[in-house]
Amino acid sequence: LIWWNSKKEEISSFLVPIISIIVAFLVAAVMIKATGKSPWAAYKLLFEGAFGSSLKEFFSLKEAGEGFLKGSILTLTGLSVAVAFRVGLFNIGAEGQFIMGAIVAAYLGFKLNMTPWIDIPLILIAVIIVSGLYAAFAGWLKITRGVHEVITTIMLNWIAVHLVENWIVVGPFNIQRYRPEAILAGTPYVKEASRLKPFFQGTRLNGSIIIAILAVIFVYILMNRTVLGYEIQATGKNPDAARYSGINTARTMLIAMFISGALAGVSGACMILGTEGHYPGVFRPGYGFDGITMALIGNNAAIGTLFSSMFFGFVRAGATGMQLIGIHKTFADIIQGVATLFVAGQVGIKYLLFKIGEKKVIKEEAQSGVS
């Protein structure tokens, strides 16, 4: 029983997301059955759409590449939200920071034309600064004025949307200003030297996955191996205790929000430099909001967020396959939503796990005592 009490929190943190995902698939299966379709056939098509129908197809990355690509973008926004969560702030503004990073990448990608080894790092540095400061502004308002970060980050989302899509994209940085014959909406296309090119022919998978993995390593080391990471977690768990112990909680919150915004911005940059090639007229893929789900299911940990993001990246990539039997690809959002619902209600799930575990341990101890 002593062992169980010391390990139950760690065990439940691992089991809750897995149980939530399993339940989400079961609930989705019931919904599919209610429409008259076969859940087994739907999930078979989802699996084949995500991984391919053979090992050869999987390793060719024809289908799997799309899952890795979507998972990479989700990983970056998930890490963004997770870092803010760890310091005790609820960053709803990852979508706005994503948009700011995207427009900066679109502009510099069009203006710069040197080599990929120079252009891409310069663009990412600029994106980190702009999106990081955009998020840090919400942190500054929280620290100096006591304005709740949920309110400010939501407002900053809409400021980013209208600033970029209703002014920059249709005005000073519109493609028609540079190419009058162009019929597409949005900004000019980035130069080839700034593109994250696909690894192989027949797949869209590009350097975004390398950037995402580097971001996971960075956040993991930051949180588990540095003084700043300790200060972030201490501030998030109890800001008053952290302050009394000598931690500058205001500075810690500002830095955490800067990192959070920077990660979201890099995610937007990866989409522009990778799959999009320019900033479209309307660009709201929702990855910033999806990052909240990825962080929650990943338990706000770097590795957990990576796995949850890759999992749902493959679910989204494979969901198109379900359309062959008349199930819309947005059904993947239902699976994601139900999983989020159960993770949000993890207090109840943990309670059940604790009770089941305690009863089992007590029963085993009683049996060993009798024998």
PDB file of N, CA and C in Angstrom, residues 277-322:
ATOM      1  N   GLY A 277       3.791  27.824 -48.759  1.00  0.00           N
ATOM      2  CA  GLY A 277       4.600  28.596 -49.688  1.00  0.00           C
ATOM      3  C   GLY A 277       4.322  30.083 -49.677  1.00  0.00           C
ATOM      4  N   HIS A 278       3.193  30.481 -49.132  1.00  0.00           N
ATOM      5  CA  HIS A 278       2.850  31.895 -48.958  1.00  0.00           C
ATOM      6  C   HIS A 278       1.730  31.974 -47.935  1.00  0.00           C
ATOM      7  N   TYR A 279       1.382  33.206 -47.527  1.00  0.00           N
ATOM      8  CA  TYR A 279       0.265  33.365 -46.595  1.00  0.00           C
ATOM      9  C   TYR A 279      -1.004  33.497 -47.423  1.00  0.00           C
ATOM     10  N   PRO A 280      -1.924  32.523 -47.347  1.00  0.00           N
ATOM     11  CA  PRO A 280      -3.154  32.593 -48.143  1.00  0.00           C
ATOM     12  C   PRO A 280      -4.041  33.762 -47.698  1.00  0.00           C
ATOM     13  N   GLY A 281      -5.085  34.026 -48.471  1.00  0.00           N
ATOM     14  CA  GLY A 281      -5.991  35.118 -48.123  1.00  0.00           C
ATOM     15  C   GLY A 281      -6.603  34.938 -46.753  1.00  0.00           C
ATOM     16  N   VAL A 282      -7.040  33.719 -46.460  1.00  0.00           N
ATOM     17  CA  VAL A 282      -7.566  33.364 -45.136  1.00  0.00           C
ATOM     18  C   VAL A 282      -6.793  32.141 -44.669  1.00  0.00           C
ATOM     19  N   PHE A 283      -6.217  32.251 -43.484  1.00  0.00           N
ATOM     20  CA  PHE A 283      -5.341  31.178 -43.004  1.00  0.00           C
ATOM     21  C   PHE A 283      -5.617  30.941 -41.529  1.00  0.00           C
ATOM     22  N   ARG A 284      -6.598  30.078 -41.254  1.00  0.00           N
ATOM     23  CA  ARG A 284      -6.940  29.765 -39.866  1.00  0.00           C
ATOM     24  C   ARG A 284      -7.082  28.254 -39.700  1.00  0.00           C
ATOM     25  N   PRO A 285      -5.978  27.548 -39.722  1.00  0.00           N
ATOM     26  CA  PRO A 285      -6.049  26.090 -39.615  1.00  0.00           C
ATOM     27  C   PRO A 285      -6.429  25.584 -38.232  1.00  0.00           C
ATOM     28  N   GLY A 286      -6.379  26.448 -37.227  1.00  0.00           N
ATOM     29  CA  GLY A 286      -6.792  26.045 -35.884  1.00  0.00           C
ATOM     30  C   GLY A 286      -5.753  25.288 -35.091  1.00  0.00           C
ATOM     31  N   TYR A 287      -4.536  25.218 -35.577  1.00  0.00           N
ATOM     32  CA  TYR A 287      -3.499  24.464 -34.869  1.00  0.00           C
ATOM     33  C   TYR A 287      -3.173  25.072 -33.505  1.00  0.00           C
ATOM     34  N   GLY A 288      -3.332  26.386 -33.385  1.00  0.00           N
ATOM     35  CA  GLY A 288      -3.072  27.027 -32.097  1.00  0.00           C
ATOM     36  C   GLY A 288      -4.020  26.544 -31.020  1.00  0.00           C
ATOM     37  N   PHE A 289      -5.303  26.411 -31.386  1.00  0.00           N
ATOM     38  CA  PHE A 289      -6.290  25.908 -30.425  1.00  0.00           C
ATOM     39  C   PHE A 289      -6.110  24.411 -30.194  1.00  0.00           C
ATOM     40  N   ASP A 290      -5.738  23.684 -31.239  1.00  0.00           N
ATOM     41  CA  ASP A 290      -5.494  22.247 -31.078  1.00  0.00           C
ATOM     42  C   ASP A 290      -4.332  21.981 -30.127  1.00  0.00           C
ATOM     43  N   GLY A 291      -3.423  22.944 -30.038  1.00  0.00           N
ATOM     44  CA  GLY A 291      -2.296  22.791 -29.122  1.00  0.00           C
ATOM     45  C   GLY A 291      -2.735  22.615 -27.678  1.00  0.00           C
ATOM     46  N   ILE A 292      -3.882  23.200 -27.330  1.00  0.00           N
ATOM     47  CA  ILE A 292      -4.416  23.045 -25.966  1.00  0.00           C
ATOM     48  C   ILE A 292      -4.713  21.572 -25.700  1.00  0.00           C
ATOM     49  N   THR A 293      -5.359  20.925 -26.679  1.00  0.00           N
ATOM     50  CA  THR A 293      -5.676  19.506 -26.548  1.00  0.00           C
ATOM     51  C   THR A 293      -4.412  18.666 -26.443  1.00  0.00           C
ATOM     52  N   MET A 294      -3.434  18.964 -27.296  1.00  0.00           N
ATOM     53  CA  MET A 294      -2.196  18.176 -27.297  1.00  0.00           C
ATOM     54  C   MET A 294      -1.473  18.284 -25.952  1.00  0.00           C
ATOM     55  N   ALA A 295      -1.449  19.495 -25.397  1.00  0.00           N
ATOM     56  CA  ALA A 295      -0.779  19.699 -24.107  1.00  0.00           C
ATOM     57  C   ALA A 295      -1.516  18.974 -22.988  1.00  0.00           C
ATOM     58  N   LEU A 296      -2.843  19.047 -22.993  1.00  0.00           N
ATOM     59  CA  LEU A 296      -3.636  18.389 -21.947  1.00  0.00           C
ATOM     60  C   LEU A 296      -3.450  16.878 -21.993  1.00  0.00           C
ATOM     61  N   ILE A 297      -3.579  16.302 -23.193  1.00  0.00           N
ATOM     62  CA  ILE A 297      -3.445  14.853 -23.317  1.00  0.00           C
ATOM     63  C   ILE A 297      -2.005  14.422 -23.037  1.00  0.00           C
ATOM     64  N   GLY A 298      -1.056  15.261 -23.390  1.00  0.00           N
ATOM     65  CA  GLY A 298       0.351  14.959 -23.125  1.00  0.00           C
ATOM     66  C   GLY A 298       0.793  15.289 -21.722  1.00  0.00           C
ATOM     67  N   ASN A 299      -0.159  15.692 -20.866  1.00  0.00           N
ATOM     68  CA  ASN A 299       0.128  15.986 -19.459  1.00  0.00           C
ATOM     69  C   ASN A 299       1.153  17.117 -19.305  1.00  0.00           C
ATOM     70  N   ASN A 300       1.157  18.041 -20.270  1.00  0.00           N
ATOM     71  CA  ASN A 300       2.050  19.216 -20.243  1.00  0.00           C
ATOM     72  C   ASN A 300       3.531  18.847 -20.201  1.00  0.00           C
ATOM     73  N   ALA A 301       3.847  17.647 -20.636  1.00  0.00           N
ATOM     74  CA  ALA A 301       5.244  17.198 -20.681  1.00  0.00           C
ATOM     75  C   ALA A 301       5.711  17.177 -22.131  1.00  0.00           C
ATOM     76  N   ALA A 302       6.992  17.408 -22.348  1.00  0.00           N
ATOM     77  CA  ALA A 302       7.521  17.478 -23.715  1.00  0.00           C
ATOM     78  C   ALA A 302       7.307  16.167 -24.471  1.00  0.00           C
ATOM     79  N   ILE A 303       7.687  15.045 -23.861  1.00  0.00           N
ATOM     80  CA  ILE A 303       7.560  13.749 -24.528  1.00  0.00           C
ATOM     81  C   ILE A 303       6.089  13.380 -24.697  1.00  0.00           C
ATOM     82  N   GLY A 304       5.290  13.621 -23.662  1.00  0.00           N
ATOM     83  CA  GLY A 304       3.861  13.328 -23.739  1.00  0.00           C
ATOM     84  C   GLY A 304       3.178  14.131 -24.831  1.00  0.00           C
ATOM     85  N   THR A 305       3.544  15.397 -24.952  1.00  0.00           N
ATOM     86  CA  THR A 305       2.964  16.251 -25.992  1.00  0.00           C
ATOM     87  C   THR A 305       3.372  15.773 -27.377  1.00  0.00           C
ATOM     88  N   LEU A 306       4.615  15.322 -27.517  1.00  0.00           N
ATOM     89  CA  LEU A 306       5.074  14.781 -28.800  1.00  0.00           C
ATOM     90  C   LEU A 306       4.229  13.582 -29.207  1.00  0.00           C
ATOM     91  N   PHE A 307       4.012  12.645 -28.282  1.00  0.00           N
ATOM     92  CA  PHE A 307       3.253  11.441 -28.605  1.00  0.00           C
ATOM     93  C   PHE A 307       1.788  11.752 -28.906  1.00  0.00           C
ATOM     94  N   SER A 308       1.175  12.614 -28.103  1.00  0.00           N
ATOM     95  CA  SER A 308      -0.231  12.955 -28.351  1.00  0.00           C
ATOM     96  C   SER A 308      -0.383  13.677 -29.683  1.00  0.00           C
ATOM     97  N   SER A 309       0.564  14.553 -30.004  1.00  0.00           N
ATOM     98  CA  SER A 309       0.505  15.303 -31.264  1.00  0.00           C
ATOM     99  C   SER A 309       0.687  14.387 -32.464  1.00  0.00           C
ATOM    100  N   MET A 310       1.649  13.486 -32.382  1.00  0.00           N
ATOM    101  CA  MET A 310       1.871  12.558 -33.487  1.00  0.00           C
ATOM    102  C   MET A 310       0.677  11.624 -33.657  1.00  0.00           C
ATOM    103  N   PHE A 311       0.103  11.194 -32.538  1.00  0.00           N
ATOM    104  CA  PHE A 311      -1.060  10.311 -32.607  1.00  0.00           C
ATOM    105  C   PHE A 311      -2.204  10.991 -33.349  1.00  0.00           C
ATOM    106  N   PHE A 312      -2.534  12.211 -32.938  1.00  0.00           N
ATOM    107  CA  PHE A 312      -3.646  12.902 -33.586  1.00  0.00           C
ATOM    108  C   PHE A 312      -3.270  13.411 -34.972  1.00  0.00           C
ATOM    109  N   GLY A 313      -1.980  13.603 -35.214  1.00  0.00           N
ATOM    110  CA  GLY A 313      -1.546  13.929 -36.568  1.00  0.00           C
ATOM    111  C   GLY A 313      -1.874  12.792 -37.523  1.00  0.00           C
ATOM    112  N   PHE A 314      -1.627  11.560 -37.081  1.00  0.00           N
ATOM    113  CA  PHE A 314      -1.944  10.397 -37.906  1.00  0.00           C
ATOM    114  C   PHE A 314      -3.451  10.180 -38.009  1.00  0.00           C
ATOM    115  N   VAL A 315      -4.175  10.450 -36.938  1.00  0.00           N
ATOM    116  CA  VAL A 315      -5.639  10.331 -36.993  1.00  0.00           C
ATOM    117  C   VAL A 315      -6.195  11.289 -38.040  1.00  0.00           C
ATOM    118  N   ARG A 316      -5.713  12.514 -38.041  1.00  0.00           N
ATOM    119  CA  ARG A 316      -6.179  13.508 -39.016  1.00  0.00           C
ATOM    120  C   ARG A 316      -5.791  13.123 -40.441  1.00  0.00           C
ATOM    121  N   ALA A 317      -4.562  12.639 -40.584  1.00  0.00           N
ATOM    122  CA  ALA A 317      -4.103  12.247 -41.918  1.00  0.00           C
ATOM    123  C   ALA A 317      -4.912  11.070 -42.454  1.00  0.00           C
ATOM    124  N   GLY A 318      -5.250  10.140 -41.570  1.00  0.00           N
ATOM    125  CA  GLY A 318      -5.979   8.956 -42.006  1.00  0.00           C
ATOM    126  C   GLY A 318      -7.469   9.154 -42.137  1.00  0.00           C
ATOM    127  N   ALA A 319      -7.985  10.237 -41.538  1.00  0.00           N
ATOM    128  CA  ALA A 319      -9.437  10.462 -41.537  1.00  0.00           C
ATOM    129  C   ALA A 319      -9.995  10.637 -42.941  1.00  0.00           C
ATOM    130  N   THR A 320      -9.170  11.120 -43.862  1.00  0.00           N
ATOM    131  CA  THR A 320      -9.649  11.280 -45.241  1.00  0.00           C
ATOM    132  C   THR A 320     -10.033   9.937 -45.841  1.00  0.00           C
ATOM    133  N   GLY A 321      -9.377   8.873 -45.406  1.00  0.00           N
ATOM    134  CA  GLY A 321      -9.693   7.551 -45.928  1.00  0.00           C
ATOM    135  C   GLY A 321     -11.102   7.105 -45.596  1.00  0.00           C
ATOM    136  N   MET A 322     -11.645   7.573 -44.465  1.00  0.00           N
ATOM    137  CA  MET A 322     -12.990   7.172 -44.056  1.00  0.00           C
ATOM    138  C   MET A 322     -14.065   7.722 -44.983  1.00  0.00           C
TER     139      MET A 322
END
